[in-house]
Coordinates of C-alpha atoms and ligand atoms in Angstrom, one line a residue:
Chain A
M25 CA 89.1 46.0 -11.4
T26 CA 88.1 43.6 -14.1
T27 CA 90.0 40.5 -12.9
A28 CA 87.8 37.5 -12.7
T29 CA 86.9 36.6 -9.1
P30 CA 87.0 32.9 -8.1
K31 CA 83.7 31.5 -7.0
N32 CA 84.9 30.7 -3.6
Y33 CA 86.2 34.2 -3.0
A34 CA 84.1 34.8 0.1
D35 CA 85.0 31.4 1.6
E36 CA 88.6 32.1 0.9
Y37 CA 88.6 34.7 3.7
R38 CA 86.4 32.7 6.1
D39 CA 87.5 29.2 5.5
P40 CA 88.7 27.6 8.7
A41 CA 91.2 25.5 6.8
H42 CA 92.7 28.6 5.3
A43 CA 92.8 30.2 8.8
R44 CA 94.5 27.0 10.2
A45 CA 97.1 27.1 7.4
E46 CA 97.9 30.7 8.2
L47 CA 98.1 29.9 11.9
A48 CA 100.6 27.1 11.2
R49 CA 102.6 29.4 9.0
I50 CA 102.7 32.0 11.9
A51 CA 103.8 29.3 14.4
R52 CA 106.6 28.2 12.0
L53 CA 107.8 31.8 11.5
A54 CA 107.5 32.6 15.2
A55 CA 109.7 29.6 16.0
T56 CA 112.3 30.6 13.4
L57 CA 112.4 34.0 15.1
G58 CA 112.8 32.4 18.5
A59 CA 109.6 34.1 19.8
T60 CA 108.2 32.8 23.1
R61 CA 105.5 33.9 25.5
D62 CA 108.1 35.6 27.7
K63 CA 110.0 37.1 24.8
P64 CA 107.3 37.7 22.2
I65 CA 107.4 39.5 18.9
S66 CA 105.2 42.6 19.4
I67 CA 103.0 43.7 16.5
M68 CA 101.0 46.9 16.8
E69 CA 97.6 46.9 15.1
I70 CA 97.0 50.6 14.5
C71 CA 93.3 50.5 13.7
G72 CA 90.5 50.1 16.3
G73 CA 88.6 47.9 13.8
H74 CA 91.5 45.5 13.8
T75 CA 91.6 45.5 17.6
H76 CA 88.0 44.3 17.5
T77 CA 88.7 41.5 15.0
I78 CA 91.6 40.3 17.2
F79 CA 89.4 40.0 20.3
R80 CA 86.3 38.7 18.5
H81 CA 88.2 35.9 17.0
G82 CA 90.5 35.2 19.9
L83 CA 93.6 36.1 18.0
D84 CA 95.0 37.5 21.2
R85 CA 95.8 33.9 22.0
L86 CA 98.6 34.0 19.5
I87 CA 100.6 35.0 22.5
D88 CA 101.0 31.2 23.0
Q89 CA 103.1 31.2 19.9
G90 CA 105.0 34.3 21.0
I91 CA 103.1 36.9 19.0
E92 CA 101.8 39.7 21.1
F93 CA 99.4 42.4 19.8
V94 CA 99.9 45.9 21.0
H95 CA 96.8 48.1 20.5
G96 CA 97.6 51.3 18.8
P97 CA 96.1 54.8 18.9
G98 CA 93.7 54.0 16.1
C99 CA 90.4 55.3 17.3
P100 CA 89.8 59.0 16.6
V101 CA 87.2 59.4 19.3
C102 CA 89.4 57.8 21.9
V103 CA 92.4 60.1 21.4
L104 CA 90.4 63.3 21.7
P105 CA 91.7 65.1 24.8
Q106 CA 89.5 66.5 27.5
A107 CA 90.3 70.0 26.4
R108 CA 88.8 69.5 23.0
I109 CA 85.6 68.2 24.5
D110 CA 85.4 71.2 26.8
E111 CA 85.9 73.5 23.8
C112 CA 83.2 71.7 21.9
I113 CA 80.8 72.1 24.8
E114 CA 81.7 75.7 25.0
I115 CA 80.7 76.2 21.4
A116 CA 77.5 74.1 21.8
S117 CA 76.5 76.3 24.8
R118 CA 76.6 79.6 22.8
P119 CA 73.1 81.0 22.1
G120 CA 71.7 80.1 18.7
V121 CA 74.1 77.2 18.1
V122 CA 73.1 73.7 17.0
L123 CA 76.0 71.3 17.4
A124 CA 75.8 68.3 15.1
T125 CA 78.0 65.3 16.0
F126 CA 78.6 61.6 15.2
G127 CA 77.0 59.5 18.0
D128 CA 80.3 58.1 19.1
A129 CA 81.5 61.4 20.4
M130 CA 78.5 62.0 22.7
R131 CA 79.8 60.2 25.7
V132 CA 83.5 61.2 25.6
P133 CA 84.3 62.7 29.0
G134 CA 85.8 66.2 29.2
T135 CA 86.6 68.0 32.4
K136 CA 83.0 69.2 32.9
G137 CA 81.2 66.2 31.5
S138 CA 80.3 65.0 28.0
L139 CA 78.2 66.4 25.2
L140 CA 75.5 64.2 26.5
V141 CA 75.6 66.1 29.8
A142 CA 75.7 69.4 27.9
K143 CA 72.6 68.3 26.0
A144 CA 70.8 67.4 29.2
K145 CA 71.6 70.9 30.5
G146 CA 69.9 72.5 27.5
A147 CA 72.5 72.7 24.7
D148 CA 71.1 71.9 21.3
V149 CA 73.2 68.8 20.4
R150 CA 72.1 66.6 17.6
I151 CA 73.4 63.3 16.3
V152 CA 74.0 63.0 12.6
Y153 CA 75.3 60.2 10.5
S154 CA 77.0 62.3 7.9
P155 CA 78.4 65.9 7.7
L156 CA 75.9 66.2 4.8
D157 CA 73.1 65.8 7.3
A158 CA 74.6 68.7 9.4
L159 CA 74.7 70.8 6.2
A160 CA 71.0 69.9 5.6
L161 CA 70.3 71.2 9.2
A162 CA 71.9 74.5 8.3
R163 CA 69.8 74.8 5.1
K164 CA 66.7 74.1 7.1
M165 CA 67.4 76.5 10.0
P166 CA 68.9 79.6 8.5
E167 CA 68.4 81.5 11.7
R168 CA 70.6 79.2 13.7
E169 CA 74.4 78.6 13.6
V170 CA 75.0 74.9 12.8
V171 CA 78.4 73.6 13.9
F172 CA 79.6 70.2 12.9
F173 CA 82.0 68.4 15.3
A174 CA 84.4 67.1 12.6
L175 CA 86.6 64.3 13.7
G176 CA 88.3 61.3 12.3
F177 CA 91.4 60.1 10.6
E178 CA 92.1 60.4 6.9
T179 CA 89.1 58.2 6.1
T180 CA 86.7 60.8 7.2
M181 CA 88.5 64.0 6.1
P182 CA 87.4 63.9 2.4
A183 CA 83.7 63.8 3.6
T184 CA 84.2 66.8 5.7
A185 CA 86.2 68.6 3.0
L186 CA 83.6 68.0 0.3
T187 CA 80.8 69.1 2.7
L188 CA 82.5 72.4 3.3
L189 CA 83.0 72.9 -0.4
Q190 CA 79.4 72.2 -1.0
A191 CA 78.4 74.8 1.6
E192 CA 80.6 77.3 -0.1
R193 CA 79.1 76.7 -3.5
E194 CA 75.6 77.2 -2.1
G195 CA 76.7 80.3 -0.2
I196 CA 75.5 78.9 3.2
K197 CA 76.7 81.3 5.9
N198 CA 75.4 79.6 9.1
F199 CA 77.5 76.5 8.8
S200 CA 81.0 75.8 10.3
L201 CA 83.3 73.0 11.4
F202 CA 84.9 72.4 14.7
C203 CA 87.9 70.6 13.1
N204 CA 89.5 67.7 15.0
H205 CA 90.8 65.7 12.1
I206 CA 94.1 63.9 12.8
T207 CA 96.5 61.9 10.8
V208 CA 97.8 58.3 11.4
P209 CA 101.5 58.6 10.4
Q210 CA 102.5 61.3 12.8
P211 CA 101.8 59.6 16.1
L212 CA 103.5 56.5 14.8
R213 CA 106.6 58.5 14.4
V214 CA 106.3 59.7 18.0
L215 CA 105.8 56.1 19.3
L216 CA 108.8 54.9 17.3
Q217 CA 111.0 57.6 18.8
D218 CA 110.0 56.6 22.3
P219 CA 112.8 54.6 23.9
M220 CA 110.2 52.5 25.7
M221 CA 108.8 51.3 22.4
Q222 CA 109.3 47.7 21.7
I223 CA 107.3 47.1 18.6
H224 CA 108.8 44.8 15.9
G225 CA 106.3 45.5 13.2
F226 CA 102.9 47.0 12.3
V227 CA 99.6 45.9 10.8
G228 CA 98.4 49.0 9.0
P229 CA 94.8 50.4 8.8
G230 CA 92.7 49.3 5.8
H231 CA 90.4 52.3 5.4
V232 CA 92.8 55.0 6.1
S233 CA 95.2 53.5 3.6
M234 CA 92.4 53.4 1.0
V235 CA 92.6 57.2 1.1
I236 CA 96.3 57.9 1.7
G237 CA 97.9 54.9 -0.1
L238 CA 101.2 53.4 1.0
E239 CA 103.7 56.2 0.5
P240 CA 103.0 58.0 3.8
Y241 CA 104.2 55.0 5.8
E242 CA 107.6 54.7 4.0
F243 CA 109.5 56.4 6.9
I244 CA 108.6 53.5 9.1
A245 CA 110.5 51.2 6.9
E246 CA 113.3 53.5 5.8
Q247 CA 114.0 55.5 9.0
F248 CA 112.9 53.0 11.7
R249 CA 113.5 49.7 9.9
R250 CA 110.1 48.2 10.9
P251 CA 107.8 46.3 8.5
L252 CA 104.2 47.4 8.0
V253 CA 101.5 45.5 6.3
V254 CA 98.2 47.1 5.4
A255 CA 95.4 44.6 6.3
G256 CA 91.8 43.9 5.6
F257 CA 89.2 43.2 8.3
E258 CA 88.5 39.5 8.0
P259 CA 90.3 37.3 10.6
V260 CA 92.1 35.6 7.8
D261 CA 93.2 39.0 6.4
L262 CA 94.8 39.7 9.8
L263 CA 96.4 36.4 10.1
Q264 CA 97.9 36.7 6.6
S265 CA 99.1 40.2 7.5
V266 CA 100.8 38.9 10.7
A267 CA 102.5 36.2 8.6
M268 CA 103.7 38.8 6.1
V269 CA 105.2 40.9 8.9
L270 CA 106.9 37.9 10.4
T271 CA 108.2 36.8 7.0
Q272 CA 109.8 40.2 6.6
L273 CA 111.4 39.9 10.0
V274 CA 112.7 36.4 9.2
E275 CA 114.2 37.7 5.9
G276 CA 115.6 40.8 7.6
R277 CA 113.5 43.1 5.4
A278 CA 111.6 46.2 6.4
E279 CA 109.0 47.2 3.8
I280 CA 105.5 48.6 3.4
E281 CA 103.3 45.8 2.0
N282 CA 99.7 45.7 1.1
Q283 CA 97.6 42.6 2.0
Y284 CA 94.3 44.5 1.3
A285 CA 95.0 45.1 -2.4
R286 CA 91.4 44.3 -3.3
V287 CA 90.5 47.7 -1.8
V288 CA 93.7 49.6 -1.1
R289 CA 95.6 51.1 -4.1
K290 CA 99.3 52.1 -3.7
A291 CA 98.5 55.7 -4.6
G292 CA 95.4 55.9 -2.4
N293 CA 92.3 57.7 -3.7
P294 CA 93.3 60.7 -5.8
Q295 CA 90.0 62.5 -5.6
A296 CA 89.9 62.1 -1.8
L297 CA 93.5 63.4 -1.5
A298 CA 92.7 66.4 -3.7
A299 CA 89.6 67.3 -1.5
I300 CA 91.7 67.0 1.7
D301 CA 94.4 69.2 0.2
A302 CA 91.9 71.8 -1.0
V303 CA 90.4 72.4 2.4
F304 CA 92.9 71.4 5.1
E305 CA 96.5 72.1 6.0
P306 CA 98.5 70.5 8.8
R307 CA 98.5 72.3 12.2
A308 CA 101.9 72.9 13.7
S309 CA 100.7 70.9 16.7
F310 CA 97.6 69.0 18.0
E311 CA 96.9 67.5 21.3
W312 CA 96.2 63.7 21.6
R313 CA 94.8 62.1 24.7
G314 CA 97.6 60.3 26.4
L315 CA 100.2 61.3 23.9
G316 CA 100.2 65.1 24.4
E317 CA 100.9 67.6 21.7
I318 CA 102.2 66.0 18.5
E319 CA 103.7 68.1 15.8
W320 CA 101.9 68.2 12.4
S321 CA 99.5 65.5 13.6
G322 CA 96.2 67.5 13.2
M323 CA 94.6 69.3 10.3
K324 CA 93.0 72.7 10.3
I325 CA 90.9 74.6 7.8
R326 CA 92.8 76.7 5.3
G327 CA 92.7 80.5 5.7
R328 CA 90.6 81.0 2.6
Y329 CA 87.8 79.0 4.3
A330 CA 88.0 80.8 7.6
A331 CA 84.3 81.6 7.4
F332 CA 83.6 77.9 7.9
D333 CA 86.1 77.4 10.8
A334 CA 84.2 77.3 14.1
E335 CA 87.5 77.9 16.0
Q336 CA 87.8 81.3 14.2
K337 CA 84.1 82.0 14.2
F338 CA 83.7 81.5 18.0
G339 CA 87.3 82.3 19.1
V340 CA 87.9 79.0 20.9
G341 CA 90.6 76.4 20.9
Y342 CA 93.6 76.9 18.7
G343 CA 91.7 79.8 17.1
G344 CA 91.3 81.6 20.4
T345 CA 93.2 81.7 23.7
R346 CA 93.6 78.0 24.3
A347 CA 93.6 76.8 27.8
A348 CA 96.6 74.7 28.9
T349 CA 96.2 71.0 28.6
A350 CA 93.5 69.9 31.0
P351 CA 94.8 67.4 33.6
E352 CA 93.7 63.9 33.0
L353 CA 92.2 61.9 35.9
A354 CA 94.7 60.7 38.4
D355 CA 94.2 57.0 38.1
C356 CA 93.3 57.0 34.5
R357 CA 95.9 55.1 32.4
C358 CA 94.5 55.9 29.0
G359 CA 97.9 57.5 28.1
E360 CA 99.9 54.3 28.8
V361 CA 97.3 52.2 27.0
V362 CA 97.3 54.4 23.9
K363 CA 101.1 54.2 23.8
G364 CA 101.0 50.4 24.0
A365 CA 103.0 50.6 27.3
M366 CA 100.2 49.0 29.3
K367 CA 97.3 46.6 28.8
P368 CA 93.8 47.8 29.6
P369 CA 93.3 45.3 32.6
D370 CA 96.3 46.8 34.3
C371 CA 94.6 50.2 34.7
P372 CA 93.3 50.4 38.2
L373 CA 89.9 51.7 37.0
F374 CA 89.4 49.0 34.4
G375 CA 86.2 47.1 35.1
T376 CA 85.7 48.7 38.5
V377 CA 84.6 52.3 38.0
C378 CA 85.5 52.4 34.3
R379 CA 83.0 50.3 32.2
P380 CA 81.3 50.9 28.9
E381 CA 78.1 52.1 30.8
T382 CA 80.1 54.5 32.9
P383 CA 83.3 55.4 31.0
V384 CA 86.0 57.3 32.8
G385 CA 88.6 57.3 30.1
A386 CA 87.9 57.7 26.4
L387 CA 89.2 54.2 25.5
M388 CA 86.1 52.8 27.1
V389 CA 83.7 55.1 25.3
S390 CA 83.7 54.0 21.7
S391 CA 83.3 50.4 20.8
E392 CA 86.5 50.7 18.8
G393 CA 88.5 51.8 21.9
S394 CA 90.9 49.2 23.1
C395 CA 89.5 49.2 26.7
A396 CA 86.0 48.7 25.4
A397 CA 87.1 45.9 23.1
Y398 CA 89.0 44.3 25.9
W399 CA 86.1 44.5 28.2
Q400 CA 83.6 43.2 25.7
Y401 CA 85.7 40.1 24.8
A402 CA 88.8 39.2 26.7
G403 CA 89.0 41.5 29.7
R404 CA 85.8 40.5 31.3
R405 CA 87.4 37.1 31.9
V406 CA 90.4 38.8 33.5
A407 CA 88.3 41.2 35.6
T408 CA 85.9 38.6 36.9
A409 CA 88.7 36.1 37.6
E410 CA 90.5 38.7 39.6
A411 CA 87.4 39.8 41.5
S412 CA 86.7 36.2 42.6
V413 CA 90.2 35.8 44.0
Chain B
M2 CA 82.0 55.7 12.9
C3 CA 85.1 54.3 11.3
L4 CA 83.2 51.4 9.8
G5 CA 82.1 51.5 6.2
I6 CA 79.1 49.7 4.9
P7 CA 78.8 48.3 1.4
V8 CA 75.8 49.8 -0.5
Q9 CA 74.6 49.5 -4.1
I10 CA 74.0 52.6 -6.2
K11 CA 70.5 52.6 -7.6
S12 CA 70.2 55.9 -9.4
I13 CA 71.8 59.4 -9.8
T14 CA 69.6 61.9 -8.1
D15 CA 71.5 65.2 -8.4
P16 CA 74.5 65.2 -10.8
D17 CA 75.5 68.8 -9.9
K18 CA 75.8 67.9 -6.2
M19 CA 77.2 64.4 -7.1
L20 CA 74.4 62.7 -5.2
A21 CA 73.0 59.2 -5.9
L22 CA 70.5 57.0 -4.3
A23 CA 72.0 53.9 -2.7
E24 CA 70.5 50.8 -1.1
V25 CA 71.5 48.0 1.2
K26 CA 69.2 45.5 2.9
G27 CA 66.2 47.5 1.9
V28 CA 67.4 50.7 3.5
R29 CA 67.9 53.6 1.1
R30 CA 69.6 56.9 1.4
E31 CA 71.1 59.7 -0.7
I32 CA 74.9 59.5 -0.8
N33 CA 77.7 61.6 -2.3
V34 CA 79.7 59.8 -5.1
T35 CA 82.5 62.3 -5.8
L36 CA 85.2 60.1 -4.5
V37 CA 84.3 57.1 -6.7
S38 CA 83.6 59.0 -9.9
E39 CA 86.0 59.1 -12.8
P40 CA 86.3 62.3 -14.8
A41 CA 86.1 60.4 -18.1
E42 CA 83.1 58.4 -17.2
P43 CA 79.4 59.5 -17.0
L44 CA 77.9 59.2 -13.5
E45 CA 75.3 56.8 -14.8
A46 CA 78.1 54.2 -15.1
L47 CA 77.9 53.9 -11.3
I48 CA 74.4 52.6 -11.3
G49 CA 74.3 49.0 -10.1
R50 CA 77.8 49.2 -8.7
W51 CA 78.7 48.4 -5.1
V52 CA 80.7 51.0 -3.1
L53 CA 81.9 51.3 0.4
L54 CA 79.9 54.0 2.2
H55 CA 81.5 56.0 5.0
V56 CA 79.6 58.8 6.8
G57 CA 77.5 59.5 3.7
F58 CA 80.2 59.4 1.1
A59 CA 81.1 56.5 -1.2
V60 CA 84.9 56.1 -0.6
S61 CA 85.8 53.1 -2.7
R62 CA 84.3 50.9 -5.5
I63 CA 84.2 47.3 -4.4
D64 CA 83.1 44.2 -6.2
E65 CA 80.0 42.3 -5.3
D66 CA 81.8 39.5 -3.5
E67 CA 83.8 41.9 -1.4
A68 CA 80.5 43.7 -0.6
R69 CA 79.0 40.3 0.4
I70 CA 81.8 39.3 2.8
T71 CA 81.9 42.7 4.3
L72 CA 78.2 42.6 5.0
E73 CA 78.5 39.2 6.6
L74 CA 81.4 40.4 8.8
L75 CA 79.4 43.4 9.9
A76 CA 76.3 41.3 10.5
E77 CA 78.2 39.0 12.8
T78 CA 79.2 41.9 15.1
G79 CA 75.7 43.5 15.0
A80 CA 77.2 46.5 13.3
V81 CA 74.9 46.3 10.3
E82 CA 71.9 47.3 12.3
E83 CA 73.8 50.1 13.9
E84 CA 74.9 51.5 10.6
L85 CA 71.5 51.1 9.0
A86 CA 69.7 52.8 11.8
A87 CA 72.2 55.7 11.8
M88 CA 72.1 56.1 8.0
V89 CA 68.5 57.2 7.8
P90 CA 68.4 61.0 8.5
Q91 CA 66.2 61.9 11.5
Ligands
SF4_505 S1 90.1 51.5 31.9 FE1 89.2 53.5 31.6 S2 90.5 54.9 32.6 FE2 91.7 53.0 32.4 S3 92.8 53.2 30.6 FE3 90.9 52.2 30.0 S4 89.5 53.9 29.4 FE4 91.3 54.8 30.5

C-alpha cells in the first residue's frame, strides 16, 4: 500500500474523542432499532482476541444501550474436545516420541489430565513458539520421532503447511503433525441453524480474514441474512465495526463488510491459501468441545503427505479406531458458553472450582477463552459480589 | 497463540528456505517470509519492512504506523513480553 498515512494515524484509533463519537453513533443507531437492556441487539464477536478487547475496555457495558456481545467459538485451544487431548497424550506417551506444542495447549484438560500432567509423568513434551522450531528439533534428534501438535484456525494453517513442505524438501522422516486445524465459517453455519440462536449480526475475526478474505462469509449474508463486519483489534476498531453492523440492520441490509481494510484484503492472502490447499483437505467431520461433530469443519493432511500425518503414523484418532466422544464433566457448561447460549458466570463451576489456576473447562485455560477473559476483567466483580451475598 | 506481533525485517538469511532475520524491541529471530513475498520482487525488497509475525511466519505486510499502534496495544495487555519470551527458541 502506498497511500499516504495521516500523521495522527495512531491517535485516530486511540483518540477518546473518536471513541466517544462512535459510542454516540452506536447509541443513536440502537435507539432507532428500539434496542433496550431487556430486548437487546445481540452481536457475536467470533474471535477470542476481540473478546479480550471488549472486556479490557469495558465495552460489555454497551448493554446499557441495548447492545449485547455474545462470545463466539473463536479460540482454537478452547474448542479442542477432551478426546483430542487424550489422543495427543497417547501419541506423546509412545516410546521415542518428542511432542512439540504451543504453550497454550499444555493445560487443556482431557479425561486423563493435560499434557502438563503427561509431562510430569515422563512424556517428552516440549513447548515451541513455531512449527519451524519443532522441525528444528527433528533435525537435531534424528533418532527420535518429533510430533507437532498442530492446532489453530486459518491464521495458523499456512505456517503448519509450509513447515510440512519444508520437511518434505529436506527429506526429514522423523517429523509428523497431529493435525487439529479447524475453520471459522463452518461452526457459524451450525450456530445459525440452531433455533435457539438469537444473533442479529457478527463482528468477524481480523487475522483469520487476513488469510481467507471475505468470500467465505458470504453465506452468512446471503443464506441467513445477517450482517458481518471484519474488525481490527483496537477498541475504536470494534466500536466502529459495531456501528457498521447496526447501520446495516437499520438500513435492512445484510452484507459482509471490512472495517480492517488496512490489513485485510478482500481476496485474503493468495500465498497462504495456496499453501493450505497444497497440504490440507477438509475432513468429513471434526469434533468441537461443546458443539460436537461438525461437518467439514476440520482439516486433515492430504493422502500424498500421509508420511507426515501422526494420526496415520501412530494409528490414533480419526486415523485409527477413534473412541466415541468422551463425556464432558457433568457441571461443566463450556458447551452452552461456546454456543453463546449462556454467560460464563452462569456456569456453576465459574470462579468456584474453575479458575485460571485450576481450569476445569477449556474456556478457562487460554487467556483468549471467554471464561478466562470474563474472570480476568468483568466476572470477578460478579463472582465476588455473589460470594458476599 | 493467536496474537501476531509486528517485527521489522533486517536481512535475508537463507533465500532457499525463505528465511529472514527479524527484530522487534531488541529481540531477534529467524522467520519465514514466504507469505509476504511477491513472485516478481527480489526478497531483499523486504529488508526494512514491517510485517505481522504469527508462530514464526510473516503473515502480512503492515505499515510502520500500524506496527506502532499494534505494539502499543500488545504492550498494554502485557502480551509483548509473552510473545518476545516465546519467540526465542530454547
Ligand atoms: S467456568 Fe469452567 S467449566 Fe464453566 S463454562 Fe467456563 S470453562 Fe467451562
